[in-house]
């Protein structure tokens, strides 16, 4: 199938972009890396009247680059997956993302797809959203009226639904740089490397002599949004890494994850895989 006819415009400034968004309203769709949007257009799942190509905004500092200031790492919406994958700053200060990005599709897609596009699309099986939830990052939205900051834990509302309002775009993500004593682990299971994952876990904690605190566990592919496993986190909080604490966390998952069966895996299989990944991730976190 081919995409339906649409108009196309490539603004050179944010001001021009916001004017276009205002003028065209629901008819407009932002185009970033196109790695999701072009497929949905070709399948006619989306039929916008006009595409506003924001890749011409490379000169807008607000949407570009990876910067660390005051212990916060800012990732611009137009940063490509590959840029994040190769960033020394990310490897040092947000190691969970460095572990997660190589799982996103293939290099050709990572060369084009953007951080902002992935956050805005809010696929529950995508890697950035679950890392942002696990690390309690902020999503910064921008509109004609200025900036608005939303915690990633509040941003993802339902399947492909976010807190973004009409007239807003994703400007950047803000991640607290990993503090001394903390560790991060990202793991996922996919049928083939580069496929969207069946299940994935993003784990973060302070690790002190095998004792875990300030624990965060979030899952992809286990519900309509990235799922924060609060009961499992509580089961681990302040406890030493040991078979009984791991089992308590694994047992807590059934009550709070909401996997849907897909073409290949039943909900029960997904839950089993989540338990297995949790065991592996906690062992890696504790250095066991
Ligand atoms: C074969 C294949 C496999 C893939 N596998 C994975 C995978 O395993 N994991 C994964 O996470 N992703 C995967 N992807 C998706 C890929 O990561 C996309 O690049 C990403 O989801 C969307 O980013 P984009 O820049 O291409 O956005 P686009 O496709 O250009 O846009 C996607 C949506 O976001 C909106 N949008 C874009 N930028 C902004 C912004 N700054 N503010 C507000 N709205 C915006 C657009 O209007 C559109 O609705 C895969 C894609 C393909 C084609």
CSV table of C-alpha atoms and ligand atoms in Angstrom, one decimal:
chain,number,residue,atom,x,y,z
A,1,UNK,CA,0.0,0.0,0.0
A,2,UNK,CA,1.1,3.6,-0.6
A,3,UNK,CA,0.6,6.6,1.8
A,4,UNK,CA,-2.4,8.8,1.0
A,5,UNK,CA,-1.5,12.3,-0.5
A,6,UNK,CA,-0.3,14.8,2.1
A,7,UNK,CA,1.4,18.2,2.1
A,8,UNK,CA,4.9,18.6,3.4
A,9,UNK,CA,6.7,21.5,5.0
A,10,UNK,CA,10.2,21.8,6.6
A,11,UNK,CA,10.3,24.7,9.0
A,12,UNK,CA,13.7,26.3,9.9
A,13,UNK,CA,12.8,27.6,13.4
A,14,UNK,CA,10.7,26.6,16.4
A,15,UNK,CA,8.6,29.7,16.0
A,16,UNK,CA,7.7,28.7,12.5
A,17,UNK,CA,7.0,25.1,13.7
A,18,UNK,CA,4.6,26.3,16.4
A,19,UNK,CA,2.8,28.6,13.9
A,20,UNK,CA,2.3,25.6,11.5
A,21,UNK,CA,1.1,23.4,14.3
A,22,UNK,CA,-1.4,26.1,15.3
A,23,UNK,CA,-2.6,26.7,11.8
A,24,UNK,CA,-3.1,23.0,10.8
A,25,UNK,CA,-4.3,21.6,14.2
A,26,UNK,CA,-5.3,17.9,14.0
A,27,UNK,CA,-4.4,17.8,10.3
A,28,UNK,CA,-0.7,18.1,11.0
A,29,UNK,CA,1.7,15.4,12.1
A,30,UNK,CA,5.4,16.0,13.1
A,31,UNK,CA,7.9,14.1,11.1
A,32,UNK,CA,11.2,13.3,12.9
A,33,UNK,CA,13.2,10.2,11.9
A,34,UNK,CA,10.1,8.8,10.0
A,35,UNK,CA,10.9,5.3,11.2
A,36,UNK,CA,7.5,4.8,12.7
A,37,UNK,CA,5.5,7.4,11.0
A,38,UNK,CA,6.3,6.4,7.4
A,39,UNK,CA,5.3,2.8,8.1
A,40,UNK,CA,1.9,4.0,9.6
A,41,UNK,CA,1.3,6.3,6.6
A,42,UNK,CA,2.1,3.5,4.1
A,43,UNK,CA,-0.3,1.2,6.0
A,44,UNK,CA,-2.9,4.0,6.1
A,45,UNK,CA,-3.1,3.8,9.9
A,46,UNK,CA,-2.5,7.5,9.9
A,47,UNK,CA,-3.8,10.0,7.3
A,48,UNK,CA,-2.6,13.5,8.1
A,49,UNK,CA,-3.1,16.4,5.8
A,50,UNK,CA,0.3,17.8,6.3
A,51,UNK,CA,3.7,16.6,7.6
A,52,UNK,CA,5.8,19.1,9.5
A,53,UNK,CA,9.4,17.9,9.1
A,54,UNK,CA,11.3,18.9,12.2
A,55,UNK,CA,14.6,17.6,11.1
A,56,UNK,CA,15.3,21.1,9.7
A,57,UNK,CA,15.5,22.4,13.3
A,58,UNK,CA,19.1,21.1,13.7
A,59,UNK,CA,20.1,24.7,14.7
A,60,UNK,CA,17.7,24.8,17.6
A,61,UNK,CA,19.8,24.0,20.7
A,62,UNK,CA,16.5,23.2,22.6
A,63,UNK,CA,15.9,20.1,20.6
A,64,UNK,CA,19.4,18.8,19.9
A,65,UNK,CA,22.4,17.2,21.4
A,66,UNK,CA,23.3,15.5,24.6
A,67,UNK,CA,24.5,17.7,27.5
A,68,UNK,CA,25.2,17.2,31.2
A,69,UNK,CA,24.7,20.2,33.4
A,70,UNK,CA,24.4,20.2,37.2
A,71,UNK,CA,24.1,16.4,37.4
A,72,UNK,CA,21.3,16.3,34.8
A,73,UNK,CA,21.8,14.7,31.4
A,74,UNK,CA,19.6,16.4,28.7
A,75,UNK,CA,18.9,14.4,25.6
A,76,UNK,CA,17.4,16.5,22.8
A,77,UNK,CA,14.3,15.2,21.0
A,78,UNK,CA,16.2,15.2,17.7
A,79,UNK,CA,19.2,13.2,19.0
A,80,UNK,CA,19.3,10.0,16.9
A,81,UNK,CA,19.4,6.6,18.5
A,82,UNK,CA,22.9,6.0,17.1
A,83,UNK,CA,24.1,9.3,18.7
A,84,UNK,CA,22.9,8.1,22.1
A,85,UNK,CA,24.4,4.7,21.5
A,86,UNK,CA,27.8,6.1,20.8
A,87,UNK,CA,27.8,8.9,23.4
A,88,UNK,CA,30.5,8.7,26.0
A,89,UNK,CA,28.4,11.0,28.2
A,90,UNK,CA,25.5,8.5,28.1
A,91,UNK,CA,27.8,5.5,28.8
A,92,UNK,CA,29.2,7.3,31.8
A,93,UNK,CA,26.1,9.0,33.3
A,94,UNK,CA,23.1,7.1,32.0
A,95,UNK,CA,24.5,3.6,31.5
A,96,UNK,CA,21.0,2.0,31.4
A,97,UNK,CA,20.4,3.8,28.1
A,98,UNK,CA,23.7,2.7,26.8
A,99,UNK,CA,22.7,-0.9,27.5
A,100,UNK,CA,19.2,-0.4,26.0
A,101,UNK,CA,19.9,1.4,22.7
A,102,UNK,CA,21.6,-1.5,20.9
A,103,UNK,CA,18.4,-3.4,21.2
A,104,UNK,CA,16.4,-0.8,19.2
A,105,UNK,CA,15.9,-2.2,15.7
A,106,UNK,CA,19.0,-2.2,13.4
A,107,UNK,CA,21.7,0.3,12.7
A,108,UNK,CA,20.0,1.7,9.6
A,109,UNK,CA,16.9,2.5,11.7
A,110,UNK,CA,19.0,3.8,14.6
A,111,UNK,CA,20.8,6.2,12.2
A,112,UNK,CA,17.4,7.9,11.5
A,113,UNK,CA,15.1,7.4,14.5
A,114,UNK,CA,15.1,10.0,17.2
A,115,UNK,CA,14.8,10.0,21.0
A,116,UNK,CA,11.8,12.4,20.8
A,117,UNK,CA,10.0,10.3,18.2
A,118,UNK,CA,10.2,7.2,20.3
A,119,UNK,CA,9.0,9.0,23.5
A,120,UNK,CA,6.1,10.7,21.7
A,121,UNK,CA,5.0,7.5,19.9
A,122,UNK,CA,4.9,5.8,23.4
A,123,UNK,CA,5.1,2.2,22.2
A,124,UNK,CA,4.9,0.0,25.3
A,125,UNK,CA,7.5,-2.3,23.9
A,126,UNK,CA,10.0,0.5,23.2
A,127,UNK,CA,13.3,0.9,25.1
A,128,UNK,CA,13.5,4.7,25.9
A,129,UNK,CA,10.0,4.9,27.6
A,130,UNK,CA,10.7,2.1,30.0
A,131,UNK,CA,14.2,3.4,30.9
A,132,UNK,CA,12.7,6.9,31.4
A,133,UNK,CA,10.2,5.4,33.8
A,134,UNK,CA,12.7,3.3,35.7
A,135,UNK,CA,15.1,6.2,36.1
A,136,UNK,CA,12.3,8.6,37.0
A,137,UNK,CA,13.3,11.0,34.2
A,138,UNK,CA,11.5,14.1,33.2
A,139,UNK,CA,10.0,14.7,29.7
A,140,UNK,CA,10.2,18.4,28.7
A,141,UNK,CA,7.4,19.5,26.4
A,142,UNK,CA,7.5,22.8,24.5
A,143,UNK,CA,4.8,24.9,22.9
A,144,UNK,CA,4.2,28.5,21.9
A,145,UNK,CA,3.5,29.2,25.6
A,146,UNK,CA,6.9,27.9,26.7
A,147,UNK,CA,8.1,24.7,28.4
A,148,UNK,CA,6.3,22.2,30.6
A,149,UNK,CA,8.0,19.4,32.5
A,150,UNK,CA,6.3,16.1,33.2
A,151,UNK,CA,7.7,13.1,35.1
A,152,UNK,CA,8.0,10.1,32.7
A,153,UNK,CA,6.0,8.2,35.4
A,154,UNK,CA,3.0,10.5,34.6
A,155,UNK,CA,3.7,11.0,30.9
A,156,UNK,CA,2.7,7.6,29.5
A,157,UNK,CA,-1.1,7.4,30.0
A,158,UNK,CA,-2.4,4.4,28.0
A,159,UNK,CA,-1.5,2.5,24.9
A,160,UNK,CA,0.2,5.0,22.5
A,161,UNK,CA,-1.3,7.8,24.6
A,162,UNK,CA,0.7,10.4,26.5
A,163,UNK,CA,0.2,13.6,28.5
A,164,UNK,CA,1.2,15.7,25.5
A,165,UNK,CA,-1.4,18.5,24.7
A,166,UNK,CA,-2.4,20.0,21.4
A,167,UNK,CA,0.3,22.5,20.3
A,168,UNK,CA,3.1,20.8,22.2
A,169,UNK,CA,6.1,18.8,21.1
A,170,UNK,CA,8.7,16.7,22.9
A,171,UNK,CA,11.7,18.9,23.4
A,172,UNK,CA,14.0,16.7,25.4
A,173,UNK,CA,14.4,14.1,28.2
A,174,UNK,CA,16.2,14.9,31.5
A,175,UNK,CA,17.9,12.1,33.3
A,176,UNK,CA,19.6,12.5,36.7
A,177,UNK,CA,23.2,11.4,36.1
A,178,UNK,CA,23.9,8.1,37.9
A,179,UNK,CA,25.2,8.7,41.4
A,180,UNK,CA,28.1,6.8,43.0
A,181,UNK,CA,27.1,3.4,44.4
A,182,UNK,CA,24.2,3.0,42.0
A,183,UNK,CA,23.9,0.4,39.2
A,184,UNK,CA,21.7,0.0,36.2
A,185,UNK,CA,20.8,-3.1,34.2
A,186,UNK,CA,18.7,-3.3,31.1
A,187,UNK,CA,17.8,-6.7,29.6
A,188,UNK,CA,15.2,-7.9,27.1
A,189,UNK,CA,14.1,-11.0,25.2
A,190,UNK,CA,13.2,-10.7,21.5
A,191,UNK,CA,12.6,-13.5,19.0
A,192,UNK,CA,15.4,-12.1,16.8
A,193,UNK,CA,17.8,-9.3,17.6
A,194,UNK,CA,16.3,-6.0,16.3
A,195,UNK,CA,12.7,-7.1,16.7
A,196,UNK,CA,10.5,-5.3,19.2
A,197,UNK,CA,11.0,-7.2,22.5
A,198,UNK,CA,8.5,-9.6,24.0
A,199,UNK,CA,9.5,-8.5,27.5
A,200,UNK,CA,12.2,-6.3,28.9
A,201,UNK,CA,13.3,-5.0,32.3
A,202,UNK,CA,15.0,-1.8,33.4
A,203,UNK,CA,16.5,-2.1,36.9
A,204,UNK,CA,18.2,0.6,38.9
A,205,UNK,CA,19.3,0.6,42.6
A,206,UNK,CA,21.9,1.6,45.1
A,207,UNK,CA,24.0,-1.5,45.8
A,208,UNK,CA,26.0,-1.6,49.0
A,209,UNK,CA,27.7,-4.8,49.8
A,210,UNK,CA,24.9,-6.8,48.1
A,211,UNK,CA,22.1,-4.8,49.8
A,212,UNK,CA,19.7,-3.0,47.5
A,213,UNK,CA,18.1,0.3,48.2
A,214,UNK,CA,16.2,3.0,46.2
A,215,UNK,CA,15.2,0.2,43.9
A,216,UNK,CA,13.4,0.8,40.7
A,217,UNK,CA,12.1,-1.9,38.4
A,218,UNK,CA,10.2,-1.2,35.2
A,219,UNK,CA,9.0,-3.5,32.4
A,220,UNK,CA,8.4,-3.2,28.7
A,221,UNK,CA,5.9,-5.3,26.8
A,222,UNK,CA,4.0,-6.1,30.0
A,223,UNK,CA,1.0,-3.7,29.7
A,224,UNK,CA,-0.2,-0.7,27.7
A,225,UNK,CA,2.5,1.5,29.1
A,226,UNK,CA,5.9,1.0,30.6
A,227,UNK,CA,5.0,-0.7,33.9
A,228,UNK,CA,6.6,0.3,37.2
A,229,UNK,CA,6.5,-2.8,39.5
A,230,UNK,CA,6.0,-1.0,42.8
A,231,UNK,CA,5.3,-4.1,44.9
A,232,UNK,CA,8.4,-5.9,43.6
A,233,UNK,CA,10.4,-2.8,44.3
A,234,UNK,CA,9.1,-2.7,47.9
A,235,UNK,CA,9.9,-6.4,48.3
A,236,UNK,CA,13.5,-5.6,47.5
A,237,UNK,CA,13.9,-2.3,49.3
A,238,UNK,CA,16.7,-2.4,51.9
A,239,UNK,CA,17.1,-6.2,51.6
A,240,UNK,CA,20.3,-8.1,50.8
A,241,UNK,CA,20.4,-9.8,47.4
A,242,UNK,CA,19.3,-13.4,48.3
A,243,UNK,CA,17.1,-16.2,46.8
A,244,UNK,CA,14.2,-15.3,49.1
A,245,UNK,CA,14.2,-11.6,48.3
A,246,UNK,CA,14.4,-12.3,44.6
A,247,UNK,CA,11.6,-14.8,44.8
A,248,UNK,CA,9.5,-12.2,46.8
A,249,UNK,CA,10.0,-9.7,44.0
A,250,UNK,CA,9.2,-12.3,41.3
A,251,UNK,CA,6.0,-13.3,43.1
A,252,UNK,CA,4.9,-9.7,43.3
A,253,UNK,CA,5.0,-9.3,39.6
A,254,UNK,CA,1.8,-11.3,38.8
A,255,UNK,CA,-0.4,-8.8,40.7
A,256,UNK,CA,0.9,-5.7,39.0
A,257,UNK,CA,2.0,-6.5,35.4
A,258,UNK,CA,-0.7,-6.7,32.8
A,259,UNK,CA,0.7,-8.6,29.8
A,260,UNK,CA,-1.5,-9.1,26.8
A,261,UNK,CA,-1.1,-12.2,24.6
A,262,UNK,CA,0.3,-11.6,21.2
A,263,UNK,CA,0.8,-13.8,18.1
A,264,UNK,CA,3.6,-15.7,19.7
A,265,UNK,CA,3.3,-15.6,23.4
A,266,UNK,CA,0.4,-16.0,25.9
A,267,UNK,CA,0.1,-13.7,28.8
A,268,UNK,CA,1.3,-16.5,31.1
A,269,UNK,CA,4.4,-17.0,29.0
A,270,UNK,CA,5.2,-13.3,29.1
A,271,UNK,CA,4.8,-13.3,32.9
A,272,UNK,CA,7.1,-16.3,33.2
A,273,UNK,CA,9.7,-14.5,31.0
A,274,UNK,CA,9.4,-11.4,33.1
A,275,UNK,CA,10.1,-13.5,36.2
A,276,UNK,CA,13.1,-15.1,34.6
A,277,UNK,CA,14.5,-11.7,33.4
A,278,UNK,CA,13.9,-10.2,36.8
A,279,UNK,CA,16.1,-13.0,38.4
A,280,UNK,CA,18.9,-12.3,35.9
A,281,UNK,CA,18.6,-8.5,36.2
A,282,UNK,CA,18.8,-8.6,40.0
A,283,UNK,CA,21.8,-10.9,39.9
A,284,UNK,CA,23.6,-8.6,37.5
A,285,UNK,CA,22.6,-5.6,39.6
A,286,UNK,CA,24.0,-7.2,42.8
A,287,UNK,CA,27.1,-8.3,40.9
A,288,UNK,CA,26.3,-11.9,42.0
B,1,LIG,C1,11.7,-2.4,11.6
B,1,LIG,C2,11.6,-1.5,12.8
B,1,LIG,C3,12.0,-2.0,14.0
B,1,LIG,C4,11.9,-1.2,15.1
B,1,LIG,N1,12.2,-1.7,16.3
B,1,LIG,C5,12.2,-0.9,17.4
B,1,LIG,C6,12.6,-1.4,18.7
B,1,LIG,O1,13.0,-2.5,18.8
B,1,LIG,N2,12.5,-0.5,19.7
B,1,LIG,C7,12.1,0.8,19.6
B,1,LIG,O2,12.0,1.5,20.6
B,1,LIG,N3,11.7,1.3,18.4
B,1,LIG,C8,11.8,0.5,17.3
B,1,LIG,N4,11.4,1.0,16.1
B,1,LIG,C9,11.0,2.4,16.0
B,1,LIG,C10,12.1,3.4,16.0
B,1,LIG,O3,12.8,3.4,17.2
B,1,LIG,C11,11.6,4.8,15.7
B,1,LIG,O4,12.7,5.5,15.3
B,1,LIG,C12,10.9,5.6,16.8
B,1,LIG,O5,9.9,4.9,17.5
B,1,LIG,C13,10.3,6.8,16.3
B,1,LIG,O6,11.2,7.8,16.1
B,1,LIG,P1,11.3,8.6,14.8
B,1,LIG,O7,12.2,9.7,15.0
B,1,LIG,O8,11.5,7.7,13.6
B,1,LIG,O9,9.8,9.2,14.7
B,1,LIG,P2,8.7,9.4,13.6
B,1,LIG,O10,8.5,8.1,12.9
B,1,LIG,O11,9.1,10.5,12.7
B,1,LIG,O12,7.5,9.9,14.4
B,1,LIG,C14,6.8,8.9,15.3
B,1,LIG,C15,5.6,9.7,15.9
B,1,LIG,O13,6.1,10.6,16.9
B,1,LIG,C16,5.7,12.0,16.5
B,1,LIG,N5,6.9,12.8,16.9
B,1,LIG,C17,8.1,12.7,16.4
B,1,LIG,N6,9.0,13.5,17.0
B,1,LIG,C18,8.2,14.2,17.9
B,1,LIG,C19,8.5,15.3,18.8
B,1,LIG,N7,9.7,15.7,19.0
B,1,LIG,N8,7.5,15.7,19.6
B,1,LIG,C20,6.2,15.2,19.4
B,1,LIG,N9,5.9,14.3,18.5
B,1,LIG,C21,6.9,13.8,17.8
B,1,LIG,C22,5.3,11.9,15.1
B,1,LIG,O14,4.4,12.9,14.8
B,1,LIG,C23,4.8,10.5,15.0
B,1,LIG,O15,3.4,10.5,15.4
B,1,LIG,C24,11.5,0.2,15.0
B,1,LIG,C25,11.2,0.7,13.7
B,1,LIG,C26,11.3,-0.1,12.6
B,1,LIG,C27,10.9,0.5,11.2
